[in-house]
CSV table of C-alpha atoms and ligand atoms in Angstrom, one decimal:
chain,number,residue,atom,x,y,z
A,1,MET,CA,138.0,118.2,136.2
A,2,THR,CA,135.3,118.7,138.9
A,3,PRO,CA,135.3,116.2,141.8
A,4,ARG,CA,131.9,114.6,141.0
A,5,PRO,CA,130.9,113.0,137.6
A,6,ILE,CA,127.5,113.1,136.0
A,7,GLU,CA,125.8,110.2,134.1
A,8,ILE,CA,123.1,110.9,131.5
A,9,ILE,CA,120.8,108.2,130.2
A,10,GLY,CA,119.4,109.2,126.8
A,11,GLY,CA,121.2,111.0,124.0
A,12,GLY,CA,118.4,113.0,122.4
A,13,LEU,CA,118.3,116.8,122.4
A,14,ALA,CA,118.0,117.2,126.2
A,15,GLY,CA,120.7,114.7,127.2
A,16,LEU,CA,123.2,115.8,124.6
A,17,ALA,CA,122.6,119.6,125.2
A,18,LEU,CA,123.1,119.1,128.9
A,19,GLY,CA,126.2,116.9,128.3
A,20,CYS,CA,127.8,119.5,126.1
A,21,ALA,CA,127.1,122.3,128.5
A,22,LEU,CA,128.6,120.3,131.4
A,23,ARG,CA,131.7,119.4,129.5
A,24,ARG,CA,132.3,123.1,128.7
A,25,GLU,CA,132.5,123.6,132.5
A,26,GLY,CA,135.0,120.8,132.9
A,27,VAL,CA,132.5,118.2,134.4
A,28,GLU,CA,133.2,114.5,133.7
A,29,VAL,CA,130.1,113.2,131.8
A,30,THR,CA,129.2,109.7,130.6
A,31,LEU,CA,126.2,109.5,128.3
A,32,HIS,CA,124.4,106.3,127.4
A,33,GLU,CA,122.4,106.3,124.2
A,34,ALA,CA,120.4,103.3,123.0
A,35,GLY,CA,120.8,104.1,119.3
A,36,ASP,CA,123.3,105.7,117.0
A,37,TYR,CA,123.7,108.9,114.9
A,38,PRO,CA,122.8,110.2,112.4
A,39,ARG,CA,119.2,108.9,112.3
A,40,HIS,CA,115.7,110.1,111.5
A,41,ARG,CA,113.3,110.8,114.3
A,42,VAL,CA,109.5,111.2,114.4
A,43,CYS,CA,109.4,115.0,114.8
A,44,GLY,CA,108.0,118.0,113.0
A,45,GLU,CA,111.5,119.5,113.3
A,46,PHE,CA,110.0,123.0,113.8
A,47,ILE,CA,111.4,124.8,116.8
A,48,ALA,CA,109.2,127.5,118.3
A,49,GLY,CA,110.0,129.4,121.5
A,50,LEU,CA,113.8,128.7,121.7
A,51,ARG,CA,115.2,132.0,123.1
A,52,PRO,CA,118.6,133.4,122.3
A,53,ALA,CA,119.6,133.2,126.0
A,54,THR,CA,119.1,129.4,126.0
A,55,ILE,CA,121.0,129.1,122.7
A,56,ALA,CA,123.9,131.1,124.3
A,57,ARG,CA,123.8,129.3,127.7
A,58,LEU,CA,123.9,125.8,126.1
A,59,GLY,CA,126.3,126.9,123.3
A,60,LEU,CA,123.8,125.7,120.6
A,61,GLY,CA,124.6,128.3,118.0
A,62,PRO,CA,127.0,126.3,115.7
A,63,MET,CA,124.6,123.2,116.0
A,64,LEU,CA,121.7,125.3,114.6
A,65,ALA,CA,123.7,126.6,111.6
A,66,GLY,CA,121.7,126.3,108.4
A,67,ALA,CA,118.3,126.2,110.2
A,68,ILE,CA,115.5,127.8,108.2
A,69,GLU,CA,113.7,130.7,109.7
A,70,HIS,CA,109.9,130.5,109.6
A,71,ARG,CA,107.5,133.5,110.0
A,72,ARG,CA,104.3,132.7,108.1
A,73,VAL,CA,101.9,129.9,108.9
A,74,ALA,CA,98.9,128.7,106.8
A,75,TRP,CA,96.2,126.7,108.5
A,76,PHE,CA,94.0,124.4,106.5
A,77,LEU,CA,90.8,122.8,107.7
A,78,ARG,CA,90.4,119.8,105.5
A,79,ASN,CA,90.3,121.0,101.9
A,80,ALA,CA,89.0,124.5,102.7
A,81,PRO,CA,91.0,127.7,101.6
A,82,PRO,CA,93.8,128.4,104.1
A,83,HIS,CA,93.9,131.0,106.8
A,84,SER,CA,97.4,132.6,107.1
A,85,HIS,CA,99.0,134.6,109.9
A,86,THR,CA,102.5,135.7,111.0
A,87,LEU,CA,104.1,134.0,114.0
A,88,PRO,CA,104.5,136.5,116.9
A,89,ALA,CA,108.2,135.4,117.1
A,90,PRO,CA,110.1,133.7,114.3
A,91,ALA,CA,110.7,129.9,114.6
A,92,ILE,CA,113.4,127.8,113.0
A,93,ALA,CA,113.5,124.3,111.4
A,94,LEU,CA,116.3,121.9,111.1
A,95,SER,CA,116.2,118.1,110.6
A,96,ARG,CA,116.9,115.9,113.6
A,97,PHE,CA,119.1,113.8,111.3
A,98,ALA,CA,121.5,116.8,111.3
A,99,LEU,CA,120.8,118.3,114.7
A,100,ASP,CA,121.2,115.2,116.9
A,101,ALA,CA,124.4,114.1,115.0
A,102,ARG,CA,125.9,117.6,115.4
A,103,LEU,CA,125.2,117.6,119.2
A,104,ALA,CA,126.7,114.1,119.5
A,105,ALA,CA,129.9,115.1,117.6
A,106,THR,CA,130.2,118.2,119.7
A,107,PHE,CA,129.8,116.2,123.0
A,108,THR,CA,132.6,113.8,121.9
A,109,ALA,CA,134.8,116.7,120.7
A,110,LEU,CA,134.4,118.3,124.1
A,111,GLY,CA,135.8,115.1,125.7
A,112,GLY,CA,132.4,113.6,126.8
A,113,ASP,CA,132.2,109.8,127.1
A,114,LEU,CA,129.4,108.8,124.6
A,115,ARG,CA,128.4,105.1,124.8
A,116,LEU,CA,126.4,104.3,121.7
A,117,ARG,CA,124.0,101.3,121.4
A,118,SER,CA,124.0,101.3,125.2
A,119,ARG,CA,120.4,100.8,126.3
A,120,VAL,CA,120.4,101.1,130.1
A,121,ALA,CA,117.6,99.0,131.5
A,122,ALA,CA,115.7,99.5,134.8
A,123,VAL,CA,118.3,101.8,136.5
A,124,GLU,CA,117.6,103.2,139.9
A,125,PRO,CA,118.0,106.9,140.6
A,126,ARG,CA,121.3,107.8,142.3
A,127,ALA,CA,123.4,110.9,142.9
A,128,GLY,CA,124.7,112.4,139.7
A,129,ARG,CA,122.3,110.4,137.4
A,130,VAL,CA,120.1,112.2,134.9
A,131,PHE,CA,117.2,110.7,133.0
A,132,ALA,CA,116.6,112.0,129.4
A,133,THR,CA,115.2,108.9,127.8
A,134,GLY,CA,112.4,110.7,125.8
A,135,ARG,CA,108.7,110.3,125.9
A,136,ARG,CA,107.0,107.8,128.3
A,137,ARG,CA,105.3,105.3,126.0
A,138,GLN,CA,101.8,104.0,126.8
A,139,THR,CA,100.9,101.0,124.7
A,140,ALA,CA,97.2,101.8,125.1
A,141,SER,CA,97.6,105.3,123.8
A,142,PRO,CA,95.5,105.9,120.6
A,143,TRP,CA,98.1,108.2,119.1
A,144,LEU,CA,100.5,107.4,116.3
A,145,GLY,CA,103.3,109.8,115.0
A,146,LEU,CA,104.4,109.6,111.4
A,147,LYS,CA,107.1,111.5,109.6
A,148,LEU,CA,108.8,111.8,106.2
A,149,HIS,CA,111.0,114.2,104.2
A,150,ALA,CA,110.1,115.2,100.7
A,151,HIS,CA,111.7,117.2,98.0
A,152,GLY,CA,110.0,119.2,95.2
A,153,LEU,CA,107.0,120.1,97.4
A,154,SER,CA,106.1,123.8,97.4
A,155,LEU,CA,104.3,125.3,100.4
A,156,ALA,CA,101.6,128.0,100.7
A,157,GLN,CA,103.6,129.6,103.5
A,158,ASP,CA,106.8,128.8,105.5
A,159,LEU,CA,104.8,126.3,107.5
A,160,GLU,CA,101.4,124.6,106.8
A,161,MET,CA,99.2,123.1,109.4
A,162,HIS,CA,96.4,120.7,108.2
A,163,LEU,CA,93.6,119.7,110.5
A,164,GLY,CA,91.8,116.4,109.5
A,165,GLU,CA,89.6,113.9,111.2
A,166,ASN,CA,91.4,112.9,114.4
A,167,CYS,CA,94.7,114.1,113.1
A,168,TYR,CA,96.8,117.1,112.4
A,169,VAL,CA,99.8,117.4,110.1
A,170,GLY,CA,102.5,120.0,109.8
A,171,LEU,CA,104.7,120.7,106.8
A,172,ALA,CA,107.8,122.8,107.4
A,173,ARG,CA,110.7,123.6,105.1
A,174,ILE,CA,114.0,122.3,106.4
A,175,GLU,CA,117.6,122.6,105.3
A,176,ASP,CA,118.7,121.4,101.8
A,177,GLY,CA,115.4,122.4,100.2
A,178,GLY,CA,113.5,119.5,101.8
A,179,VAL,CA,110.1,119.6,103.5
A,180,ASN,CA,109.3,117.8,106.8
A,181,VAL,CA,105.8,116.2,106.8
A,182,CYS,CA,104.9,115.1,110.2
A,183,GLY,CA,101.5,114.3,111.8
A,184,LEU,CA,99.8,112.9,114.9
A,185,PHE,CA,97.1,110.4,113.9
A,186,ARG,CA,94.6,108.3,115.7
A,187,ARG,CA,95.8,104.7,115.5
A,188,GLY,CA,93.9,102.4,113.2
A,189,LEU,CA,92.9,105.2,110.8
A,190,ALA,CA,94.3,103.3,107.8
A,191,ALA,CA,96.6,100.4,106.9
A,192,GLY,CA,99.9,100.3,105.1
A,193,THR,CA,103.6,100.6,105.7
A,194,GLY,CA,106.2,103.3,105.2
A,195,ALA,CA,105.1,106.4,103.2
A,196,THR,CA,102.0,104.5,102.1
A,197,LEU,CA,100.7,104.4,105.7
A,198,LEU,CA,101.1,108.2,106.0
A,199,LEU,CA,99.4,108.8,102.7
A,200,ASN,CA,96.6,106.4,103.5
A,201,CYS,CA,96.1,108.0,106.9
A,202,LEU,CA,95.8,111.5,105.3
A,203,ARG,CA,93.2,110.2,102.8
A,204,ALA,CA,91.2,108.5,105.6
A,205,ALA,CA,91.3,111.7,107.6
A,206,GLY,CA,89.8,113.8,104.7
A,207,LEU,CA,93.1,115.2,103.6
A,208,ALA,CA,93.2,113.6,100.1
A,209,ALA,CA,94.4,116.8,98.3
A,210,LEU,CA,97.4,117.0,100.7
A,211,ALA,CA,98.1,113.2,100.2
A,212,ASP,CA,98.1,113.8,96.4
A,213,ARG,CA,100.5,116.7,96.7
A,214,ILE,CA,102.9,114.7,98.8
A,215,ALA,CA,102.6,111.6,96.6
A,216,ARG,CA,103.7,113.8,93.6
A,217,ALA,CA,106.9,114.9,95.5
A,218,ARG,CA,110.1,113.0,95.8
A,219,ILE,CA,109.9,111.2,99.1
A,220,ASP,CA,113.1,110.2,100.8
A,221,PRO,CA,112.4,106.5,101.8
A,222,ALA,CA,115.2,106.6,104.5
A,223,SER,CA,113.4,109.4,106.3
A,224,VAL,CA,110.1,107.6,106.8
A,225,CYS,CA,109.5,106.7,110.4
A,226,ALA,CA,106.7,106.0,112.8
A,227,VAL,CA,106.1,105.9,116.5
A,228,ALA,CA,103.1,104.4,118.4
A,229,GLY,CA,102.0,104.9,121.9
A,230,VAL,CA,102.5,108.7,121.9
A,231,ALA,CA,101.0,109.9,125.2
A,232,PHE,CA,100.7,113.1,127.1
A,233,ASP,CA,101.1,111.7,130.6
A,234,ARG,CA,100.9,114.5,133.2
A,235,ARG,CA,101.8,112.5,136.2
A,236,PRO,CA,105.0,114.0,137.6
A,237,PRO,CA,108.0,111.7,137.4
A,238,PRO,CA,109.2,110.3,140.8
A,239,THR,CA,110.7,113.1,142.9
A,240,THR,CA,113.9,110.9,143.3
A,241,ARG,CA,114.7,111.3,139.6
A,242,LEU,CA,116.2,114.3,137.8
A,243,CYS,CA,114.4,114.2,134.4
A,244,LEU,CA,114.7,116.3,131.3
A,245,GLY,CA,112.8,116.8,128.1
A,246,ASP,CA,110.0,114.4,127.2
A,247,THR,CA,110.8,112.2,130.2
A,248,LEU,CA,109.7,115.1,132.4
A,249,ALA,CA,106.7,116.0,130.3
A,250,MET,CA,105.7,115.9,126.6
A,251,ILE,CA,103.9,118.9,125.3
A,252,PRO,CA,101.4,118.3,122.4
A,253,PRO,CA,103.4,118.5,119.2
A,254,PHE,CA,101.2,121.2,117.5
A,255,THR,CA,103.0,123.8,119.7
A,256,GLY,CA,106.3,123.1,118.0
A,257,ASN,CA,107.8,123.6,121.5
A,258,GLY,CA,108.9,120.1,122.5
A,259,MET,CA,112.5,120.6,121.2
A,260,ALA,CA,112.7,124.0,122.9
A,261,MET,CA,111.4,122.5,126.1
A,262,ALA,CA,114.0,119.7,125.9
A,263,PHE,CA,116.8,122.4,125.7
A,264,GLN,CA,115.2,124.6,128.4
A,265,SER,CA,114.9,121.7,130.8
A,266,ALA,CA,118.6,121.1,130.3
A,267,GLU,CA,119.4,124.8,130.8
A,268,LEU,CA,117.3,124.8,134.1
A,269,ALA,CA,119.2,121.8,135.4
A,270,LEU,CA,122.6,123.1,134.5
A,271,ALA,CA,123.3,125.4,137.5
A,272,PRO,CA,122.1,122.9,140.2
A,273,LEU,CA,124.1,120.1,138.5
A,274,LEU,CA,127.3,122.3,138.4
A,275,ALA,CA,126.9,123.0,142.1
A,276,TYR,CA,126.7,119.3,142.7
A,277,ALA,CA,129.6,118.4,140.4
A,278,ARG,CA,131.8,121.0,142.0
A,279,GLY,CA,130.9,119.7,145.5
A,280,THR,CA,129.2,122.9,146.7
A,281,ALA,CA,125.7,121.3,147.0
A,282,PRO,CA,124.6,117.8,148.0
A,283,TRP,CA,122.6,115.8,145.4
A,284,ALA,CA,119.3,116.2,147.2
A,285,GLU,CA,119.6,120.0,147.0
A,286,ALA,CA,120.6,120.0,143.4
A,287,LEU,CA,117.7,117.7,142.5
A,288,ARG,CA,115.1,119.9,144.4
A,289,ALA,CA,116.4,123.1,142.8
A,290,ALA,CA,116.3,121.7,139.2
A,291,GLN,CA,112.8,120.2,139.8
A,292,ARG,CA,111.5,123.5,141.2
A,293,ALA,CA,112.8,125.5,138.3
A,294,GLN,CA,111.3,123.1,135.8
A,295,ARG,CA,107.9,123.1,137.5
A,296,ASN,CA,107.8,126.9,137.6
A,297,LYS,CA,108.8,127.2,134.0
A,298,PHE,CA,106.6,124.6,132.4
A,299,ARG,CA,103.4,124.2,134.5
A,300,MET,CA,101.2,126.8,132.9
A,301,ARG,CA,102.6,126.1,129.4
A,302,LEU,CA,101.5,122.5,129.7
A,303,VAL,CA,98.1,123.4,131.1
A,304,SER,CA,97.5,125.8,128.1
A,305,ALA,CA,98.7,123.3,125.5
A,306,ASP,CA,96.5,120.5,127.0
A,307,ALA,CA,93.5,122.8,127.0
A,308,LEU,CA,93.9,123.7,123.3
A,309,HIS,CA,94.9,120.3,122.0
A,310,PRO,CA,91.4,118.8,121.6
A,311,PHE,CA,90.4,121.8,119.4
A,312,LEU,CA,92.8,120.6,116.8
A,313,LEU,CA,91.5,117.0,116.6
A,314,GLY,CA,87.7,116.8,116.7
A,315,ARG,CA,85.6,117.9,113.7
A,316,ARG,CA,83.2,120.2,115.7
A,317,ARG,CA,85.9,122.0,117.7
A,318,GLN,CA,88.1,122.3,114.5
A,319,ARG,CA,85.2,124.1,112.8
A,320,TRP,CA,84.7,126.4,115.8
A,321,LEU,CA,88.5,127.2,115.8
A,322,ALA,CA,88.5,127.9,112.0
A,323,ALA,CA,85.4,130.2,112.3
A,324,LEU,CA,87.2,132.2,115.1
A,325,GLY,CA,90.3,132.4,112.9
A,326,ARG,CA,88.4,133.6,109.8
A,327,ALA,CA,86.6,136.2,112.0
A,328,ARG,CA,90.1,137.3,113.3
A,329,LEU,CA,88.9,136.6,116.8
A,330,LEU,CA,91.7,134.2,117.7
A,331,PRO,CA,94.1,135.8,120.1
A,332,PHE,CA,97.2,134.5,118.4
A,333,ARG,CA,99.7,136.6,120.3
A,334,PRO,CA,98.5,135.7,123.9
A,335,LEU,CA,98.1,132.0,122.8
A,336,PHE,CA,101.6,131.9,121.4
A,337,ALA,CA,103.0,133.5,124.5
A,338,ALA,CA,101.1,131.0,126.8
A,339,LEU,CA,102.4,128.0,124.7
A,340,HIS,CA,106.0,129.0,124.5
B,401,FAD,C1,104.5,113.4,116.0
B,401,FAD,C2,105.4,114.3,116.7
B,401,FAD,C3,105.7,115.5,116.1
B,401,FAD,C4,106.6,116.4,116.8
B,401,FAD,N1,106.9,117.6,116.3
B,401,FAD,C5,107.6,118.5,116.9
B,401,FAD,C6,108.0,119.8,116.4
B,401,FAD,O1,107.6,120.1,115.2
B,401,FAD,N2,108.7,120.6,117.1
B,401,FAD,C7,109.1,120.3,118.4
B,401,FAD,O2,109.7,121.2,119.0
B,401,FAD,N3,108.8,119.1,118.9
B,401,FAD,C8,108.1,118.2,118.2
B,401,FAD,N4,107.9,117.0,118.8
B,401,FAD,C9,108.4,116.7,120.1
B,401,FAD,C10,109.9,116.4,120.1
B,401,FAD,O3,110.3,115.5,119.2
B,401,FAD,C11,110.4,116.0,121.5
B,401,FAD,O4,109.8,116.9,122.5
B,401,FAD,C12,111.9,116.0,121.7
B,401,FAD,O5,112.4,115.0,120.8
B,401,FAD,C13,112.3,115.7,123.1
B,401,FAD,O6,113.7,115.5,123.2
B,401,FAD,P1,114.3,114.5,124.3
B,401,FAD,O7,115.7,114.7,124.3
B,401,FAD,O8,113.5,114.7,125.6
B,401,FAD,O9,113.9,113.1,123.8
B,401,FAD,P2,114.3,112.3,122.5
B,401,FAD,O10,114.7,113.2,121.5
B,401,FAD,O11,113.2,111.3,122.3
B,401,FAD,O12,115.6,111.5,123.0
B,401,FAD,C14,115.6,110.4,124.0
B,401,FAD,C15,116.8,109.5,123.7
B,401,FAD,O13,116.9,108.6,124.7
B,401,FAD,C16,117.3,107.3,124.2
B,401,FAD,N5,116.9,106.3,125.1
B,401,FAD,C17,115.7,106.0,125.5
B,401,FAD,N6,115.7,105.0,126.5
B,401,FAD,C18,117.0,104.8,126.7
B,401,FAD,C19,117.7,103.9,127.6
B,401,FAD,N7,117.0,103.1,128.4
B,401,FAD,N8,119.0,103.9,127.6
B,401,FAD,C20,119.7,104.7,126.7
B,401,FAD,N9,119.1,105.5,125.9
B,401,FAD,C21,117.8,105.6,125.9
B,401,FAD,C22,116.6,107.3,122.8
B,401,FAD,O14,117.2,106.4,122.0
B,401,FAD,C23,116.7,108.7,122.4
B,401,FAD,O15,117.8,109.0,121.6
B,401,FAD,C24,107.1,116.0,118.1
B,401,FAD,C25,106.8,114.8,118.7
B,401,FAD,C26,105.9,113.9,118.0
B,401,FAD,C27,105.6,112.6,118.6
């Protein structure tokens, strides 16, 4: 065991992946998670930009077993015929129900101390403490995330992206023949609860044909979840805190890169944290090294994603984007590279 322990607050992808990697190096790790596993999360469950080096460094291979590979995307602007293209690099999809539970089981099997239903309130930063508590909520944010799993739903391509009035929705095949339906909607678009809220939002956003397709499929009621207050806060976290994943910065979901960023932020923090845990670097040095690496890796990616995001949401900009796509003038490859 190394001389200095690490404490992680938040057992989502970032916290658990870091915890597993540290345990493999013999570091004593305690991880506090407010919830339990397995459980459904609001997430498109489509992972783009996760590189083999990150999978290897964090030992994620077995956890991603059974993930579905995606290559073709069909874009739909309201009910117009789709525009399809091939992703410059294949992406994968796997439910968070499976992925988070596998990571948690691995962390425990590696000897990590996992404290479930342990919501840590108002903790101050201190040496060896890592914050991976997920997105920073803003109650005033106009954005609402909704997700469900459906069976018996055939897709035009591996992945469908639908642009509606003040919303976008992705459909991705996941393991066991299911389809993830997940969207970002402007709050107050429609009323309802559970799957009905998602279907009502789609209809209110001009996506009635999609709502009818989903309504005809077999919806798993246990998979339906919602999250309000989704915000893309670009203020850097306090320099005294080592933050990972969405706590560091949340990239707009259309990129399908939030999960990869959660893993990459853990990967970038790993070497500095190992130096601290082994007693070869003071905490302040480890903190600065991790923050510098994260800034260098993510700054331009976030700027690019924020610049593109409004084009997926407003009617006029969506039309402009669709026209460029039809004319084959959208530079998919450079855009994909900038966003991942
Ligand atoms: C609508 C929507 C669609 C998305 N679609 C995609 C997609 O298709 N592809 C993609 O890559 N990304 C997508 N994302 C983003 C992705 O879900 C996140 O980027 C990812 O979950 C970040 O992982 P994380 O570990 O940082 O946070 P999380 O997975 O949110 O985990 C944080 C954990 O911390 C715990 N926690 C919080 N506070 C405390 C506390 N005080 N004490 C203890 N525990 C605490 C929580 O219970 C949670 O388990 C989407 C997001 C939204 C909103």
